[in-house]
mmCIF file of N, CA and C in Angstrom:
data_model
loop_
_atom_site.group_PDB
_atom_site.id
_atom_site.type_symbol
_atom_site.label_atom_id
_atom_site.label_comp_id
_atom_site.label_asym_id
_atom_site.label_seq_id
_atom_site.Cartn_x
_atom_site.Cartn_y
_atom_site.Cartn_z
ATOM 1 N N UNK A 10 10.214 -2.460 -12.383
ATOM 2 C CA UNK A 10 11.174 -1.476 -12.834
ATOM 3 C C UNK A 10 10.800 -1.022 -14.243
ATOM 4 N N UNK A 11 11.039 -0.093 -14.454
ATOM 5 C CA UNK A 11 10.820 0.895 -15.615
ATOM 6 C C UNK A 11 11.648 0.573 -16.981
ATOM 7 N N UNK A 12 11.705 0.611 -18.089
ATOM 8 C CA UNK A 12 12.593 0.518 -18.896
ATOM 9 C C UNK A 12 13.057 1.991 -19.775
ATOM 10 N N UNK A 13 14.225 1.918 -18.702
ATOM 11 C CA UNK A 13 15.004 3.693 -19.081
ATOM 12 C C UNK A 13 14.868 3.639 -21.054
ATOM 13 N N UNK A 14 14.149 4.547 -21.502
ATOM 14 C CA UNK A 14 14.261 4.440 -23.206
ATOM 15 C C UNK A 14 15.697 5.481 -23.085
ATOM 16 N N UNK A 15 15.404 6.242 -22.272
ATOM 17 C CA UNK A 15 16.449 7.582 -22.214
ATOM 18 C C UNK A 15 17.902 7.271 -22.340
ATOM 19 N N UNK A 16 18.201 5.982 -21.269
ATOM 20 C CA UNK A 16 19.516 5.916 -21.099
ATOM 21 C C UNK A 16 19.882 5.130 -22.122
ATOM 22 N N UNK A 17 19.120 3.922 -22.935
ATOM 23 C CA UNK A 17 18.942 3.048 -23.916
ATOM 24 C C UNK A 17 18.921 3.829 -25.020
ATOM 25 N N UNK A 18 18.796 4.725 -25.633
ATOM 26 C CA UNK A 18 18.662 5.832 -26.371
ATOM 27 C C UNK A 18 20.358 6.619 -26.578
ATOM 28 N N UNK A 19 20.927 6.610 -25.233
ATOM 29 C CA UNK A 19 22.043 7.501 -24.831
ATOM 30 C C UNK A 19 22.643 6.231 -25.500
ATOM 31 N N UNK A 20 22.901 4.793 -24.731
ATOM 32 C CA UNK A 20 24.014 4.936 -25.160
ATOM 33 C C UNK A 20 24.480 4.174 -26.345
ATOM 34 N N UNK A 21 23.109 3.704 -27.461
ATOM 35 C CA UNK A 21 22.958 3.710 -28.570
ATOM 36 C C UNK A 21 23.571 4.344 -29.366
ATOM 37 N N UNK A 22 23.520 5.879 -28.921
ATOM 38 C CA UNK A 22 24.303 6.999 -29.810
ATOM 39 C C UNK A 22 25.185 7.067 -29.625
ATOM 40 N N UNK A 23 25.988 6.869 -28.380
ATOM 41 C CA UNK A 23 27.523 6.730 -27.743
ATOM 42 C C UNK A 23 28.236 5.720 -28.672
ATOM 43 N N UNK A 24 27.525 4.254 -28.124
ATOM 44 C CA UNK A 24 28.563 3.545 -29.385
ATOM 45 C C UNK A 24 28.480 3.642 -30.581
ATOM 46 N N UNK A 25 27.661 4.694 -31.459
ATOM 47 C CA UNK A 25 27.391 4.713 -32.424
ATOM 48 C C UNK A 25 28.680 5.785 -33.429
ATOM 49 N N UNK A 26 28.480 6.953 -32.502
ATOM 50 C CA UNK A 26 29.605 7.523 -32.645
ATOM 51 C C UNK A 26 30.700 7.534 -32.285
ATOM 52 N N UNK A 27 30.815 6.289 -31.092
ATOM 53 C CA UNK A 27 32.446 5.866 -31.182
ATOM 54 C C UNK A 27 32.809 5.411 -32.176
ATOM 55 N N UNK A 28 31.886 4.893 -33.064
ATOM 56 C CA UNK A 28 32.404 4.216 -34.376
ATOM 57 C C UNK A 28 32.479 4.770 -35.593
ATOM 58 N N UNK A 29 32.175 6.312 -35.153
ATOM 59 C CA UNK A 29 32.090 7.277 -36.201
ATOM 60 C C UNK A 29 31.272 6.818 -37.199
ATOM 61 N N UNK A 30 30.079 6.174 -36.893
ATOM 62 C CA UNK A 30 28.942 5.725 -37.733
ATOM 63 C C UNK A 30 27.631 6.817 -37.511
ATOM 64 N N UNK A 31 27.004 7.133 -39.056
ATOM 65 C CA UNK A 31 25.744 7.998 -38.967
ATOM 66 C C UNK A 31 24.781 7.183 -38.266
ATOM 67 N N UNK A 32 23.328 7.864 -38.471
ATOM 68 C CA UNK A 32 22.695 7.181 -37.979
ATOM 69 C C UNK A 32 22.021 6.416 -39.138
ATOM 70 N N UNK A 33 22.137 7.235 -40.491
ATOM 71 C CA UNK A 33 21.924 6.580 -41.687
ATOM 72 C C UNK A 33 22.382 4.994 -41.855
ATOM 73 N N UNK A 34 24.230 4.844 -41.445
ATOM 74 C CA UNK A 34 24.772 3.956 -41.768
ATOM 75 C C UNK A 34 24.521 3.038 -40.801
ATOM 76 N N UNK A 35 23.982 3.201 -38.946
ATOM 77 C CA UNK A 35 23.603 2.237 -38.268
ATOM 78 C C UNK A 35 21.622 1.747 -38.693
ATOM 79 N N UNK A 36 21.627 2.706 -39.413
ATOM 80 C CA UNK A 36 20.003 1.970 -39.441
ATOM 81 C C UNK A 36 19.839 1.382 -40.633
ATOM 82 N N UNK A 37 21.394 0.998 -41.487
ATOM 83 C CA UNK A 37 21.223 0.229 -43.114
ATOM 84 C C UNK A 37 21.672 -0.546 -42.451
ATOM 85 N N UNK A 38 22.594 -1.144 -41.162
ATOM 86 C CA UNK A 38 23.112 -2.236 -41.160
ATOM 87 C C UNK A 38 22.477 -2.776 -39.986
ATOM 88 N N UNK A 39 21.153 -2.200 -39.289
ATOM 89 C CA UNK A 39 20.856 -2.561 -38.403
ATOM 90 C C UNK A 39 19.197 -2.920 -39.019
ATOM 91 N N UNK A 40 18.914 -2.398 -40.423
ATOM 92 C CA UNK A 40 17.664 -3.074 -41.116
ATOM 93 C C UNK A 40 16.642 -1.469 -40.467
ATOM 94 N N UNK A 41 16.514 -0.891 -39.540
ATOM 95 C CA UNK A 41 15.660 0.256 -38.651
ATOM 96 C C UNK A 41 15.829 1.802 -40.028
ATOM 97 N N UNK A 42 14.392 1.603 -39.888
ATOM 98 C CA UNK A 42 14.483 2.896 -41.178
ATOM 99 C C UNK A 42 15.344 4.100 -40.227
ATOM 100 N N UNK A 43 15.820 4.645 -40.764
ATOM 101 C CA UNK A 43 16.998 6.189 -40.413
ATOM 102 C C UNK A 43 16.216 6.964 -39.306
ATOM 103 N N UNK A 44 15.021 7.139 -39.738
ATOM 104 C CA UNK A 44 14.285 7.787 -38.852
ATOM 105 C C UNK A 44 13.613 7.641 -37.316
ATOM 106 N N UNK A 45 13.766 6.073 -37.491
ATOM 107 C CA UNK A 45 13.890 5.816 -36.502
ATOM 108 C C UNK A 45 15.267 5.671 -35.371
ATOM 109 N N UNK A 46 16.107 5.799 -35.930
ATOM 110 C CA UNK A 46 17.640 5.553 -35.640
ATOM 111 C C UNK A 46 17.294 7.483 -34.687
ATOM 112 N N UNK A 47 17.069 7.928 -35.248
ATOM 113 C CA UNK A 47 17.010 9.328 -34.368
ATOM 114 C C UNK A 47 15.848 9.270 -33.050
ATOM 115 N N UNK A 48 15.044 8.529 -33.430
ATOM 116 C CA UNK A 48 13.769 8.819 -32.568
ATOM 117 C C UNK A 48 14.187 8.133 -31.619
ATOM 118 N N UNK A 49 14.899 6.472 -31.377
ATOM 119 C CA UNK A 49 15.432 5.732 -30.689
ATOM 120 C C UNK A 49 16.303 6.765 -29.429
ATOM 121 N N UNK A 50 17.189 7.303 -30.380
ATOM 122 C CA UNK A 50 18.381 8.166 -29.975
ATOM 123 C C UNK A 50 17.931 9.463 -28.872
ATOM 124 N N UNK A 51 16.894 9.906 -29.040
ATOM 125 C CA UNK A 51 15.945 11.188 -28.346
ATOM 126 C C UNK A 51 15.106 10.520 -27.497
ATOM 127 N N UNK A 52 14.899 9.411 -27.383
ATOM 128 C CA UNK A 52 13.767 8.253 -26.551
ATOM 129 C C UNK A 52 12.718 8.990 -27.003
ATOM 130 N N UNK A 53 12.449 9.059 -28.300
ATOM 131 C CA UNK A 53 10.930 9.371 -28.498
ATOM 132 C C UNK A 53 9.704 8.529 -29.114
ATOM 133 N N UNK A 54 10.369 7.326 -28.887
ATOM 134 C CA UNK A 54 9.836 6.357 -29.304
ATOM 135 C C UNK A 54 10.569 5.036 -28.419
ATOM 136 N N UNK A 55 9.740 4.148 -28.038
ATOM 137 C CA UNK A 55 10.031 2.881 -27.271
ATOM 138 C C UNK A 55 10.005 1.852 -28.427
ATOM 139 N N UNK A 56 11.475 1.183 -27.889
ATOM 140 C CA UNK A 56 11.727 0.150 -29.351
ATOM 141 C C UNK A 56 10.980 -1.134 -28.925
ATOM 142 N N UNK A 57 11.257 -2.132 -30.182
ATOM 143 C CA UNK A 57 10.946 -3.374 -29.233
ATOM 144 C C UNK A 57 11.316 -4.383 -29.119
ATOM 145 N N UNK A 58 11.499 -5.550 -28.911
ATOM 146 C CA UNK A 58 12.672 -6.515 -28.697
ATOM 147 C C UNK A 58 13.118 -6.935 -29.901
ATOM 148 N N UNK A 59 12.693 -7.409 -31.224
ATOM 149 C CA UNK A 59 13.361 -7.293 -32.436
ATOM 150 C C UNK A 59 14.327 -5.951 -32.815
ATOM 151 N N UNK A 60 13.674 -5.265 -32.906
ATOM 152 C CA UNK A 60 14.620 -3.816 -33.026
ATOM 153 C C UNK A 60 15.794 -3.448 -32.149
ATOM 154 N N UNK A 61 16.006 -3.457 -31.271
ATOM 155 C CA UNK A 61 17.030 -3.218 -30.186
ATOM 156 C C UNK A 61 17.679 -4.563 -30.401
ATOM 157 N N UNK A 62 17.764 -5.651 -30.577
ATOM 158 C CA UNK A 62 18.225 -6.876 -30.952
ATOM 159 C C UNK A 62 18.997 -6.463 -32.329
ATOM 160 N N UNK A 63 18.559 -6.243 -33.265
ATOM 161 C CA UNK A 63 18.860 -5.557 -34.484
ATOM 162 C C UNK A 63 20.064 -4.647 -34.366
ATOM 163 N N UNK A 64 19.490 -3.846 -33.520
ATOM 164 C CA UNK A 64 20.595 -2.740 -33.178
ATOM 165 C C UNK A 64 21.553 -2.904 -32.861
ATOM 166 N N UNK A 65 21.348 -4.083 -31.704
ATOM 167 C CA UNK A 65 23.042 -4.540 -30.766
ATOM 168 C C UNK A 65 24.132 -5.180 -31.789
ATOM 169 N N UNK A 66 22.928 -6.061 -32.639
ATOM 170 C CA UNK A 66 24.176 -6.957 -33.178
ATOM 171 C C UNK A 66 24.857 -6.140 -34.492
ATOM 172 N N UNK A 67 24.402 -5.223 -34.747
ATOM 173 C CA UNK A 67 24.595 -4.278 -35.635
ATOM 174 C C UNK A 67 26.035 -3.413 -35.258
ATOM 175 N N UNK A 68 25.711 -3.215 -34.100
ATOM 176 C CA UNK A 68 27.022 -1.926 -33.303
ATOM 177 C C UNK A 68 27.426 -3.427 -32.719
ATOM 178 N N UNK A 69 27.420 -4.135 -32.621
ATOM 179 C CA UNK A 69 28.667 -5.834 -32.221
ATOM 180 C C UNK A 69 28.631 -5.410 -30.794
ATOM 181 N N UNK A 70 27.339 -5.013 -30.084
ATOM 182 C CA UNK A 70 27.328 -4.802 -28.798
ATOM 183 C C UNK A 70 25.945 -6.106 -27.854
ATOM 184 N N UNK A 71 26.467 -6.495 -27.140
ATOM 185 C CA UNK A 71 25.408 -7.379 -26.152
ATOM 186 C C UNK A 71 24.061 -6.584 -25.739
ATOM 187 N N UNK A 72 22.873 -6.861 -25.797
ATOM 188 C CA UNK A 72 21.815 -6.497 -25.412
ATOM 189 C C UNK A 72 21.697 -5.976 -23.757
ATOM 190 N N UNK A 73 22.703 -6.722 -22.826
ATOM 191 C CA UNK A 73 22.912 -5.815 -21.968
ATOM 192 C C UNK A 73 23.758 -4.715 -21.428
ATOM 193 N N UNK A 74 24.293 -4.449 -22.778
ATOM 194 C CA UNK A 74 25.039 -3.316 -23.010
ATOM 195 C C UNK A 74 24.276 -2.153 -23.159
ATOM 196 N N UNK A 75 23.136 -2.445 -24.277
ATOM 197 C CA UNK A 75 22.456 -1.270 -24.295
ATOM 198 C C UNK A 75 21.260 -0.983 -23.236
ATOM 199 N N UNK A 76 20.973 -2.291 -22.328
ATOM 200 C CA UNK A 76 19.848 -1.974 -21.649
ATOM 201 C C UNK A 76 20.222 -2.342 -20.175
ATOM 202 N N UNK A 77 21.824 -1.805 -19.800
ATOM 203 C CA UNK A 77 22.000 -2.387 -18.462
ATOM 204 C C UNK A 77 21.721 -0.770 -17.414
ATOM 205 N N UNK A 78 21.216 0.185 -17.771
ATOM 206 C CA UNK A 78 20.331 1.095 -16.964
ATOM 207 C C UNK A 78 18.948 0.693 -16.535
ATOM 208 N N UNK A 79 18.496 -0.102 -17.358
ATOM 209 C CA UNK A 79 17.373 -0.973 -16.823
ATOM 210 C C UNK A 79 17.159 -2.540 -15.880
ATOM 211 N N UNK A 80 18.172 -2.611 -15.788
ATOM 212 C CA UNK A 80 18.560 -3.889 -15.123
ATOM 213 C C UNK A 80 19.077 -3.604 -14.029
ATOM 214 N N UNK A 81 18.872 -4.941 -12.905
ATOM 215 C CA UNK A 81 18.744 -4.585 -11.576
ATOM 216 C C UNK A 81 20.090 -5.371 -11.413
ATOM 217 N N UNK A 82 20.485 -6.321 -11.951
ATOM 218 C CA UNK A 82 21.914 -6.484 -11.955
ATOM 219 C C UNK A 82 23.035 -6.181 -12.884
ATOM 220 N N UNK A 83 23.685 -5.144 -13.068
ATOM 221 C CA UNK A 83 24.505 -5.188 -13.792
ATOM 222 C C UNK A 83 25.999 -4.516 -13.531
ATOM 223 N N UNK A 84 26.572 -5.028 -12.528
ATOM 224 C CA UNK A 84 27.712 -4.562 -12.228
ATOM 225 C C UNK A 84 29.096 -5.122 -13.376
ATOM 226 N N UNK A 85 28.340 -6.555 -14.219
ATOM 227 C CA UNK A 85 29.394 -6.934 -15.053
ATOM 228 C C UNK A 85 29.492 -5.991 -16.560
ATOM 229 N N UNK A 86 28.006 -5.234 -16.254
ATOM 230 C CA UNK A 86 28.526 -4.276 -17.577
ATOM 231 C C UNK A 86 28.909 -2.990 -17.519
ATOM 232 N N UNK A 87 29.061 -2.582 -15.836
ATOM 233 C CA UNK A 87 30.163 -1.442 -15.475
ATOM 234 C C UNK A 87 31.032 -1.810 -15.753
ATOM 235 N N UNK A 88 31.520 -2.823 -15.479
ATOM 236 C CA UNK A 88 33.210 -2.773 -15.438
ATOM 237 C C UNK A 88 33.653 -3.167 -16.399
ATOM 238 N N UNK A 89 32.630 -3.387 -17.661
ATOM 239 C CA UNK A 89 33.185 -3.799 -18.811
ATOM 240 C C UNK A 89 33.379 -1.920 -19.439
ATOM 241 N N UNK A 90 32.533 -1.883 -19.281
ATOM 242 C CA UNK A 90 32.025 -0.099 -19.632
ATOM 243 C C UNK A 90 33.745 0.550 -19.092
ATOM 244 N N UNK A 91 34.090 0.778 -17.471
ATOM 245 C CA UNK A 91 34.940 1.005 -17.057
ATOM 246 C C UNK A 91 36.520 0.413 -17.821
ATOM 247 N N UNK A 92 36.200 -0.301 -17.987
ATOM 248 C CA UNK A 92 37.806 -0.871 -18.922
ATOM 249 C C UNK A 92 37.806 -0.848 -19.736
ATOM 250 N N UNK A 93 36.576 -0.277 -20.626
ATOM 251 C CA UNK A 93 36.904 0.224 -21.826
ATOM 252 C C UNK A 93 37.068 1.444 -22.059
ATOM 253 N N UNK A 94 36.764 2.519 -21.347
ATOM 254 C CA UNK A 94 37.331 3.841 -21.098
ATOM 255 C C UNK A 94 38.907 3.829 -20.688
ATOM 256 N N UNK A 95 39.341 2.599 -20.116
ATOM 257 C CA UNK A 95 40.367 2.949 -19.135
ATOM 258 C C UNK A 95 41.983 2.089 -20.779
ATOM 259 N N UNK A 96 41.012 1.652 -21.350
ATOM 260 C CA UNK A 96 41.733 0.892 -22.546
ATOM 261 C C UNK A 96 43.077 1.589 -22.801
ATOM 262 N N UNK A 97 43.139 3.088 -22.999
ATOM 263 C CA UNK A 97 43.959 3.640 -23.837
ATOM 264 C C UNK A 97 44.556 4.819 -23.138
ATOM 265 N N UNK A 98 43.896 4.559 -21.459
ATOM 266 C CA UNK A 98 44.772 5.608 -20.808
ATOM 267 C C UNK A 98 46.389 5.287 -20.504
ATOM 268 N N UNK A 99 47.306 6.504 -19.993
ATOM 269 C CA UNK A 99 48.540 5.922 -19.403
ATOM 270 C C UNK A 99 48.526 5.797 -18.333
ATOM 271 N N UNK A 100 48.977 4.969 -17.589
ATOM 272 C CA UNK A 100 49.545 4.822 -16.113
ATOM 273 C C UNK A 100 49.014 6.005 -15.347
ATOM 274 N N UNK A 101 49.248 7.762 -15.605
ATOM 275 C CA UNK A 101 48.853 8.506 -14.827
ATOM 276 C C UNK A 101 47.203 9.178 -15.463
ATOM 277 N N UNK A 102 47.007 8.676 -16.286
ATOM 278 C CA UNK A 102 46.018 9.377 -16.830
ATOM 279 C C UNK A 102 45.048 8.179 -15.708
ATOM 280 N N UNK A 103 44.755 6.937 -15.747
ATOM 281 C CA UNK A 103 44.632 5.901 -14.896
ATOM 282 C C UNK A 103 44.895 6.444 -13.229
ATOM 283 N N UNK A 104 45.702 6.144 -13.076
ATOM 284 C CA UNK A 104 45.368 7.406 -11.610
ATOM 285 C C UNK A 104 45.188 8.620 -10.639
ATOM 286 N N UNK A 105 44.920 9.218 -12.311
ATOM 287 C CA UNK A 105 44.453 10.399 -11.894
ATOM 288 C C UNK A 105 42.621 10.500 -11.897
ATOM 289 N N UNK A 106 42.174 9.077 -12.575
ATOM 290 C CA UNK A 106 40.996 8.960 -12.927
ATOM 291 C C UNK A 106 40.580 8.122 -11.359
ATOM 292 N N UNK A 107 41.547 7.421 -10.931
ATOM 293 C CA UNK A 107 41.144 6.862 -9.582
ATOM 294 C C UNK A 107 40.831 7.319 -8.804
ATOM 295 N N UNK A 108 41.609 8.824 -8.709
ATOM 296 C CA UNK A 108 41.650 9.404 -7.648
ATOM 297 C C UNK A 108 40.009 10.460 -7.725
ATOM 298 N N UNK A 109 40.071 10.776 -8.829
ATOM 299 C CA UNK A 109 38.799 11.214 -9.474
ATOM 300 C C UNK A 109 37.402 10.483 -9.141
ATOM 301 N N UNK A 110 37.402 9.207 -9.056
ATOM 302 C CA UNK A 110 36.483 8.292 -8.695
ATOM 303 C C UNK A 110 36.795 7.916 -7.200
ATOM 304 N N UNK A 111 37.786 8.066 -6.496
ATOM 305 C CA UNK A 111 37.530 7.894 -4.727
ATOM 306 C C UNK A 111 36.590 9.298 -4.615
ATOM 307 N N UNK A 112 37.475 10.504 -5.148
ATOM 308 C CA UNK A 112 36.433 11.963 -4.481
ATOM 309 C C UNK A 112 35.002 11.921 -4.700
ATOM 310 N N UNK A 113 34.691 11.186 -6.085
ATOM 311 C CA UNK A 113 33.378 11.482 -6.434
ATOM 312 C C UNK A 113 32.212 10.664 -5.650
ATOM 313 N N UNK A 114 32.717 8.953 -5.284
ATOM 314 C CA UNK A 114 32.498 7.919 -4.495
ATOM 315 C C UNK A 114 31.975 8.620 -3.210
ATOM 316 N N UNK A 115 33.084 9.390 -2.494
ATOM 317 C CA UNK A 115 33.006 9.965 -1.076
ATOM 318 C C UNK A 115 31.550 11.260 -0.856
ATOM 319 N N UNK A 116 32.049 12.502 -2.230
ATOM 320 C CA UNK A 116 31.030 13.265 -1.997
ATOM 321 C C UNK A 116 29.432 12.410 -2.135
ATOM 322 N N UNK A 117 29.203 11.409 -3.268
ATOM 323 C CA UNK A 117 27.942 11.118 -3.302
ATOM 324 C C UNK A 117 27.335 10.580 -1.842
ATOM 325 N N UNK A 118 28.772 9.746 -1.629
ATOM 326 C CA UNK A 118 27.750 8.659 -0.082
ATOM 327 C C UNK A 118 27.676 9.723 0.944
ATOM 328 N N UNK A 119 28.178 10.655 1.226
ATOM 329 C CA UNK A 119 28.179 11.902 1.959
ATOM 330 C C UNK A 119 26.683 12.597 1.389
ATOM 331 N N UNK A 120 26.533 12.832 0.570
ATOM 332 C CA UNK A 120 25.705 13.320 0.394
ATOM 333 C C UNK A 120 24.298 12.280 0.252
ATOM 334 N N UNK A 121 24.322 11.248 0.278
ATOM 335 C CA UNK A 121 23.053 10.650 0.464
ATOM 336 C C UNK A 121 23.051 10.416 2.061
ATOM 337 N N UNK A 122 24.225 10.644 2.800
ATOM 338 C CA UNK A 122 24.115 10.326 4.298
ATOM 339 C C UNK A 122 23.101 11.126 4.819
ATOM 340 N N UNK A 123 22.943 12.534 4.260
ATOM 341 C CA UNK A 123 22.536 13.709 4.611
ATOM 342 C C UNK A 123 21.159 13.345 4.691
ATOM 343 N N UNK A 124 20.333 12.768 3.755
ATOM 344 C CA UNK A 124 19.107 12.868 3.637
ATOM 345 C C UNK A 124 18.305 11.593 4.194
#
């Protein structure tokens, strides 16, 4: 298997700006010169296990947080992923998102039936 830089890249920047952190301020507390904090972010550059280590514990995130697009098991960091989106919904905002995820569930397997 491949190691997605792309999606590792994505969602680097995701928790980065959930925390309303630059990339300046994640690459002083993550030790990664700034410039690389962008190149990471664009996958234009492949990190390497010190650095992405650096990074996680920096954003207070698990290493298979940032690299569970590359991993062949990771259903425990969907649903961590999933309940943390779902943290601050209400009751209907919550099942309106369910219902959102049966339709989307149905069209995909429908549509891979096809082929």
């Amino acid at each position: 298997m491949e190691i997605n830089y792309i999606d590792i890249g994505k969602r680097i920047r995701e928790i980065r700006m959930s925390k309303k952190w630059t990339q300046a301020l994640l690459a002083e507390k993550s030790g990664v010169e700034p410039s690389n904090i962008s190149h990471i972010e664009r996958a234009a550059t492949k990190l390497s296990l010190p650095t992405i280590i650096n990074i996680a514990n920096a954003l207070e995130v698990s290493l298979d947080e940032l690299v569970c697009g590359s991993l062949i098991t990771n259903s425990h960091i969907s649903s961590k992923i999933i309940n943390d989106l779902l943290a601050d919904c209400s009751r209907e905002e919550i099942l309106a998102l369910i219902e959102v995820l049966k339709t989307t569930k149905n069209v995909l397997r429908a549509k891979n039936s096809r082929y």
